[in-house]
C-alpha positions as a Markdown table, in Angstrom:
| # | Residue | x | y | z |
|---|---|---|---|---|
| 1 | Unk | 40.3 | -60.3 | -19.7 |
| 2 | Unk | 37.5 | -62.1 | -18.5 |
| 3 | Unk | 37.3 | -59.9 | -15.6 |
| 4 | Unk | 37.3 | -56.6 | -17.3 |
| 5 | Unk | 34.5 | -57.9 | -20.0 |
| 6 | Unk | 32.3 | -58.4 | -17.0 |
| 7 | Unk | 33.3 | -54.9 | -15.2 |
| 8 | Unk | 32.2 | -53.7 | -18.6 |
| 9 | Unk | 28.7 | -55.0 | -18.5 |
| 10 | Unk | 28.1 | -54.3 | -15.5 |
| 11 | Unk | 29.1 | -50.5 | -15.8 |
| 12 | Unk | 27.1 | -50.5 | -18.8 |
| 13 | Unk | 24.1 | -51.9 | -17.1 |
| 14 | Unk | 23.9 | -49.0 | -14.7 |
| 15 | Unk | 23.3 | -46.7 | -17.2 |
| 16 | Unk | 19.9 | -45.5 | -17.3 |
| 17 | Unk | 17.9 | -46.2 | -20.2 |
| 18 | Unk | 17.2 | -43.1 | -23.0 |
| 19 | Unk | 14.2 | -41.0 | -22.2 |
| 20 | Unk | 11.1 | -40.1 | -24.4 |
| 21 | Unk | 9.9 | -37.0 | -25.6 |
| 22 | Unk | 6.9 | -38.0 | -23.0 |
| 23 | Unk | 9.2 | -37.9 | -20.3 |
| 24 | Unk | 11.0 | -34.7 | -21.1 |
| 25 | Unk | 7.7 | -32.9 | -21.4 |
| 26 | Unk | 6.1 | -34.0 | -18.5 |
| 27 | Unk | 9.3 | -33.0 | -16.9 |
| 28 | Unk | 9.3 | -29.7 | -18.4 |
| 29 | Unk | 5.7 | -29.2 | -17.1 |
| 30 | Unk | 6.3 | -30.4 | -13.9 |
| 31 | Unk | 8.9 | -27.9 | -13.1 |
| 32 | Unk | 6.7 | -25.0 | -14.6 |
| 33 | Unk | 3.8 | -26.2 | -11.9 |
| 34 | Unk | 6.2 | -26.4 | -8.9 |
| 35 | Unk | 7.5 | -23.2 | -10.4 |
| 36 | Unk | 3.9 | -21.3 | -10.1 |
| 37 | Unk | 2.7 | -23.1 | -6.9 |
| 38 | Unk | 6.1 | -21.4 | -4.9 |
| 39 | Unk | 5.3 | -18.4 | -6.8 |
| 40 | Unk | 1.7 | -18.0 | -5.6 |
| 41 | Unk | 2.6 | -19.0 | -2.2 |
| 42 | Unk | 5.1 | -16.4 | -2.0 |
| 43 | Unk | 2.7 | -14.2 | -3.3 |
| 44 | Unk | -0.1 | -14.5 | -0.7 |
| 45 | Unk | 2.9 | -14.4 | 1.9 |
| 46 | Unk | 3.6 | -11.2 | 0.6 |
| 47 | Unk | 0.9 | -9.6 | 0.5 |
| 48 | Unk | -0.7 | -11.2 | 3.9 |
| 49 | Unk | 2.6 | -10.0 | 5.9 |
| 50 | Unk | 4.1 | -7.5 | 3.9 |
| 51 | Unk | 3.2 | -5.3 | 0.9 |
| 52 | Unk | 0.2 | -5.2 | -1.5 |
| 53 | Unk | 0.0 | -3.4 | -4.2 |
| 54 | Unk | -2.9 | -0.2 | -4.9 |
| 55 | Unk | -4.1 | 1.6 | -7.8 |
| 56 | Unk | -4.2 | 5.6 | -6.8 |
| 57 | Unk | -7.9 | 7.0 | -9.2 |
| 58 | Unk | -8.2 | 10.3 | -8.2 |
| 59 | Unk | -5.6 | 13.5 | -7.7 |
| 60 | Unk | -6.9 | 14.0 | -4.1 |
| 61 | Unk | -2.6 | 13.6 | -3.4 |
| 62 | Unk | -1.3 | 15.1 | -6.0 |
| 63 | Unk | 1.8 | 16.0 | -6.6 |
| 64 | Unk | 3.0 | 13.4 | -4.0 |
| 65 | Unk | 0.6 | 10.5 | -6.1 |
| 66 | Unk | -0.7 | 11.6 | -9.4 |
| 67 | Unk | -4.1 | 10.1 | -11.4 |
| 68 | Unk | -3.0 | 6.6 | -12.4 |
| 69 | Unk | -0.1 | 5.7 | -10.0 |
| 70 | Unk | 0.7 | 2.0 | -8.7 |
| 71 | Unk | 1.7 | 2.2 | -5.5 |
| 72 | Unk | 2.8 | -0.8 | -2.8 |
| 73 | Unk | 1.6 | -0.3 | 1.1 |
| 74 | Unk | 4.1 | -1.6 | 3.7 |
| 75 | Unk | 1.2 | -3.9 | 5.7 |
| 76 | Unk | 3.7 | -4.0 | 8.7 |
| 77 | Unk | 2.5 | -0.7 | 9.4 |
| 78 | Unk | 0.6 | -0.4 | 11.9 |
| 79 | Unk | 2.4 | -3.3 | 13.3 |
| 80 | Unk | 5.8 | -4.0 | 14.6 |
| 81 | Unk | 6.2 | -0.3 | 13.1 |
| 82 | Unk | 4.1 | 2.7 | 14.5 |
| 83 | Unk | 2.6 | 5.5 | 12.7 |
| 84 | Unk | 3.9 | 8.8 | 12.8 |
| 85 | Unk | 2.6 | 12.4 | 11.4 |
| 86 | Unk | 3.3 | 12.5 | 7.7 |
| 87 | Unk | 3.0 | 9.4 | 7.0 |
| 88 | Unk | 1.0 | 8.2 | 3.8 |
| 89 | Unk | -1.3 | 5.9 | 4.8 |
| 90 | Unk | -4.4 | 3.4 | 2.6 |
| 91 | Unk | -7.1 | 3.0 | 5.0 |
| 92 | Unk | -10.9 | 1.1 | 4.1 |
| 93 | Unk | -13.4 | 3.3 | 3.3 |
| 94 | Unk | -15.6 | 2.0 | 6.5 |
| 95 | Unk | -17.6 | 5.0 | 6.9 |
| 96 | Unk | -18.5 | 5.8 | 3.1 |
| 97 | Unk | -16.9 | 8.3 | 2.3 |
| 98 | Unk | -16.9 | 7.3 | -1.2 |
| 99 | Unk | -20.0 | 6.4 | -3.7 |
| 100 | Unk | -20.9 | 2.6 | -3.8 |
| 101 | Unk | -19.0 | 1.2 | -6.8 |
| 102 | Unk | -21.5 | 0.9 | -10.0 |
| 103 | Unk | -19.2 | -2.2 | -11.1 |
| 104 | Unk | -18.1 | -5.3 | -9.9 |
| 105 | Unk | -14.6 | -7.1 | -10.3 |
| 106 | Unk | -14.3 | -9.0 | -13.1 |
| 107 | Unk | -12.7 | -12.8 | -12.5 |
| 108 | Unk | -9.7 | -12.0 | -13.5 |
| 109 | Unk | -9.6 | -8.6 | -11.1 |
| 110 | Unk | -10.5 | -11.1 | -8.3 |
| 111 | Unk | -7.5 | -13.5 | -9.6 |
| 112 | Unk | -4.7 | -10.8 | -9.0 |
| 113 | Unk | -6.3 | -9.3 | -6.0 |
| 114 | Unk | -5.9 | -13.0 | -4.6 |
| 115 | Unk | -2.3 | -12.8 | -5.4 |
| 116 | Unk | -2.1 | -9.4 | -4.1 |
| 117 | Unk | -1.2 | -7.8 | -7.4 |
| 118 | Unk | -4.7 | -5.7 | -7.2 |
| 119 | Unk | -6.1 | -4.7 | -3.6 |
| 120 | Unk | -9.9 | -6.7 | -3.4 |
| 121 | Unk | -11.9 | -5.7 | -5.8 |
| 122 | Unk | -15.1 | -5.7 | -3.9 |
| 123 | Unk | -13.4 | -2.9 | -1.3 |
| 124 | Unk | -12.8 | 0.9 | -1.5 |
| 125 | Unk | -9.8 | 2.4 | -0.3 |
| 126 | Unk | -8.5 | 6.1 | 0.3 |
| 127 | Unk | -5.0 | 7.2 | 0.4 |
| 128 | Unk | -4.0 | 9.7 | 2.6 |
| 129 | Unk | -1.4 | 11.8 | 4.8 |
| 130 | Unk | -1.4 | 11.7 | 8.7 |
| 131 | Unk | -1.8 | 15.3 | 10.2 |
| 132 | Unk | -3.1 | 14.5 | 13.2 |
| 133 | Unk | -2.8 | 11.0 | 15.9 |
| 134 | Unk | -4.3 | 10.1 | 18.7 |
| 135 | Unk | -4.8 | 13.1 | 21.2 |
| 136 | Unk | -3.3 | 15.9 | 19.0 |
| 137 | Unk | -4.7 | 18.9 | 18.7 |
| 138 | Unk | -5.2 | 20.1 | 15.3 |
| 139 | Unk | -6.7 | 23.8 | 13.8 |
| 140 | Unk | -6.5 | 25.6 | 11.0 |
| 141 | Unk | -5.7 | 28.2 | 11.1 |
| 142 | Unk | -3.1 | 30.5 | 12.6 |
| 143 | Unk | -3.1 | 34.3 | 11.2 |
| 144 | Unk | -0.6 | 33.3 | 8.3 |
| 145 | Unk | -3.1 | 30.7 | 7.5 |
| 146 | Unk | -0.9 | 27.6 | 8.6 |
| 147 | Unk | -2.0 | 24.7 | 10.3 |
| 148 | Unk | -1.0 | 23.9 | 14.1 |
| 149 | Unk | -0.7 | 21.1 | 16.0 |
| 150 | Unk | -0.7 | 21.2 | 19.7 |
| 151 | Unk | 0.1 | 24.7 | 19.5 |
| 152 | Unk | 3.1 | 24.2 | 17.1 |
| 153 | Unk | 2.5 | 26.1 | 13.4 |
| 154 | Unk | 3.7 | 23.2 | 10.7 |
| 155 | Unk | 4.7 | 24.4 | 7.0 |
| 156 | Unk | 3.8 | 21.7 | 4.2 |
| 157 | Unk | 6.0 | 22.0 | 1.1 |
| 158 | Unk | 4.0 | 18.6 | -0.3 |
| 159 | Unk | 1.0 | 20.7 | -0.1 |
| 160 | Unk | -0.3 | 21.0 | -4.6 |
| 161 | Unk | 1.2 | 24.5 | -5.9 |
| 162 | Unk | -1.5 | 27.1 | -5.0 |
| 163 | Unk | -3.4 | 25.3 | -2.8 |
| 164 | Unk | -3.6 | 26.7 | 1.0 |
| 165 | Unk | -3.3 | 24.3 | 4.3 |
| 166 | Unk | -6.8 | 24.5 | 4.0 |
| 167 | Unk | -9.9 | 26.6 | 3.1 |
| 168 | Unk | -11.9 | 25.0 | 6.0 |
| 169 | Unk | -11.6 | 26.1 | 9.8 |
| 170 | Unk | -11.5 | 23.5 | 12.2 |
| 171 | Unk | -10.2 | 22.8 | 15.6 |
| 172 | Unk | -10.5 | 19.4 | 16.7 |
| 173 | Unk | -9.1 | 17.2 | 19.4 |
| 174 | Unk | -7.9 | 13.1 | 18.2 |
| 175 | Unk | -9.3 | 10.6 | 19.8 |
| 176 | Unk | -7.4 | 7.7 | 21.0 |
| 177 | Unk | -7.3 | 4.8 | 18.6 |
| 178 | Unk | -8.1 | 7.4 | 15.3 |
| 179 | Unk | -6.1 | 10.0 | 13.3 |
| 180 | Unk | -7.0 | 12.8 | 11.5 |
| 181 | Unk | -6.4 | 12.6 | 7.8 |
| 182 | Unk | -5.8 | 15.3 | 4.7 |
| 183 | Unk | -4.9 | 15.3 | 1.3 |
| 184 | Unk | -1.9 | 16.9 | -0.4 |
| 185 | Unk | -4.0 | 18.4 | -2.8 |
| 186 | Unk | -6.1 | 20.3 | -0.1 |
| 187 | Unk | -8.8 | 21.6 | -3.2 |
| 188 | Unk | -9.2 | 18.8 | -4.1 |
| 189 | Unk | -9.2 | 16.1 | -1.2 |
| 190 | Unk | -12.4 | 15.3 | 0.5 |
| 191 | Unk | -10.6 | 14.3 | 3.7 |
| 192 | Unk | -11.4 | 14.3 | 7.5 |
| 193 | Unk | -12.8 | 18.0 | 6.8 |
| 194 | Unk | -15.8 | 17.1 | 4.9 |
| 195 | Unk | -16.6 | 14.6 | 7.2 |
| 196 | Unk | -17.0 | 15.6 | 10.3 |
| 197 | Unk | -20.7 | 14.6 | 10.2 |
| 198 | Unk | -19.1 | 10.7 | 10.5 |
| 199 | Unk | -17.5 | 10.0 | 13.6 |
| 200 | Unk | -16.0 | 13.8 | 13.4 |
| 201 | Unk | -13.8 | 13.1 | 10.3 |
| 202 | Unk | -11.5 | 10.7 | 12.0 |
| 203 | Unk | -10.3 | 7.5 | 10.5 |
| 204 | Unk | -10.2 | 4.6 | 12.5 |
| 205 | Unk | -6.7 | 3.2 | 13.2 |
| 206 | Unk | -7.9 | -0.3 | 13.0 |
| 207 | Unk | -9.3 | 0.7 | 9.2 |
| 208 | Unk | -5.6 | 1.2 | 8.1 |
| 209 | Unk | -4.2 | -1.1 | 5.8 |
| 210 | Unk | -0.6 | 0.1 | 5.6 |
| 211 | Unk | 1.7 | 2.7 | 4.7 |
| 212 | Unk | 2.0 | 3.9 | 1.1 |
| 213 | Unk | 5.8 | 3.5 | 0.7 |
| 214 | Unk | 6.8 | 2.6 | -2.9 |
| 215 | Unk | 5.4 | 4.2 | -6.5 |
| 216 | Unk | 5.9 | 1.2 | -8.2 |
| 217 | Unk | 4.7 | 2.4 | -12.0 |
| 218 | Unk | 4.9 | 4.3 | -14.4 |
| 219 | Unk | 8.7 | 3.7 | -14.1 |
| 220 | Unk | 9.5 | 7.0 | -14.7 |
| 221 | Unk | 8.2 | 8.0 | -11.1 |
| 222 | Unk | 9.5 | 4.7 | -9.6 |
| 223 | Unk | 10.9 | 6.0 | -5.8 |
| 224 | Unk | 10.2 | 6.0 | -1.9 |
| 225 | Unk | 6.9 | 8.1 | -0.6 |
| 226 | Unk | 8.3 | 10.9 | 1.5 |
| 227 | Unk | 7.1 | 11.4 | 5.0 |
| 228 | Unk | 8.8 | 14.6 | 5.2 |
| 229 | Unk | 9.4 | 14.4 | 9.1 |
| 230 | Unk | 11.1 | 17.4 | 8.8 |
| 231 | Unk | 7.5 | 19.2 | 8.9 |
| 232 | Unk | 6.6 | 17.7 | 12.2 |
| 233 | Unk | 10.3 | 17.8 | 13.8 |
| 234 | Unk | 8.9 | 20.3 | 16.6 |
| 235 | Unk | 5.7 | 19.4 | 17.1 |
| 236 | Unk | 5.6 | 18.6 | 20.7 |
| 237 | Unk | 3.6 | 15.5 | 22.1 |
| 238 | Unk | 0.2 | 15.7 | 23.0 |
| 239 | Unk | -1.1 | 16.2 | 26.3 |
């Protein structure tokens, strides 16, 4: 009996003495912190190595990215995946093509743009689709009015309902390293044609951020940005 008192004791001794309400609510806190610090890390990871998120202003792609979209950019891209004609691409606005911004980001614009919720607040960006890489040909236009590309006549069903391939001639040869860039809504898109007094309208590749892939909001256009490759199945390469 003596014996089994003293396994007793000793059982009970081992068992750890009630906790606080100190205790559980620095616990509670604790957890929330780790929480948020894996959370931000995986955050900047994210949007260092893989996607960040953009806001789309204007209507310059509509009906492919309306006034107001969210939109996330695969940043692998160019990368360990090439760009291709069609693509939907975010690239820096390193040749002005936009108006200086009359407003600076508030702190808590800079706060999700170091998260990678917002793109940075202090940079301009334009969103637009690839007609033309390095070396293509590209003019506008043949006698039905499409455009071609080395030789090859493309037809754009993303182009905006009544809108032609383009209003502008041109006939220009890609340099290596740039693309040639247009909008979807070709009247409304002031794209590589209407700047061909910088650089000759091209976009640097090294300027490219990524390629627009997911509309993220409003939910009810949630979905995949098409490439349509089928447009530039028969383009041939360029000499």
């Amino acid at each position: 009996m003596k014996g089994n008192k003293e396994n007793v004791n000793a059982e009970s001794a081992e068992v750890p003495p009630a906790r606080g309400p100190i205790y559980r609510l620095w616990r509670f806190v604790r957890e929330i912190l780790i929480i948020l610090v894996i959370a931000i890390a995986l955050s900047l990871l994210i949007k260092t190595f893989f996607f960040r998120a953009y806001y789309i202003p204007s209507g310059s792609m509509e009906n492919t990215l309306q006034i107001n979209d969210r939109i996330f950019a695969n940043l692998m891209t160019p990368g360990p995946f090439e760009l291709e004609r069609g693509d939907v691409v975010v690239f820096r606005d390193d040749h002005q093509w936009l108006p200086p911004l009359e407003t600076t980001p508030s702190g808590l614009e800079n706060a999700l743009s170091w998260v990678g919720i917002l793109p940075a607040g202090d940079e301009q960006y334009l969103v637009k689709r690839i007609i033309g890489m390095p070396g293509d040909k590209v003019e506008c236009c043949a006698a039905d009015g499409k455009l071609t590309i080395n030789g090859e006549k493309i037809t754009e069903p993303y182009i905006y309902a009544g809108d032609s391939p383009s209003d502008i001639k041109f006939d220009v040869t890609v340099p290596e390293g740039k693309i040639w860039v247009m909008g979807d809504h070709r009247g409304a898109s002031a794209d590589s044609r209407f700047h061909v007094d910088v650089q000759g309208g091209f976009v640097d590749l090294d300027s490219v951020q990524g390629r627009a892939s997911l509309i993220s909001w409003p939910l009810d256009r949630f979905g995949t940005i098409d490439t349509h490759e089928e447009v530039f199945a028969n383009v041939p390469a360029a000499k």
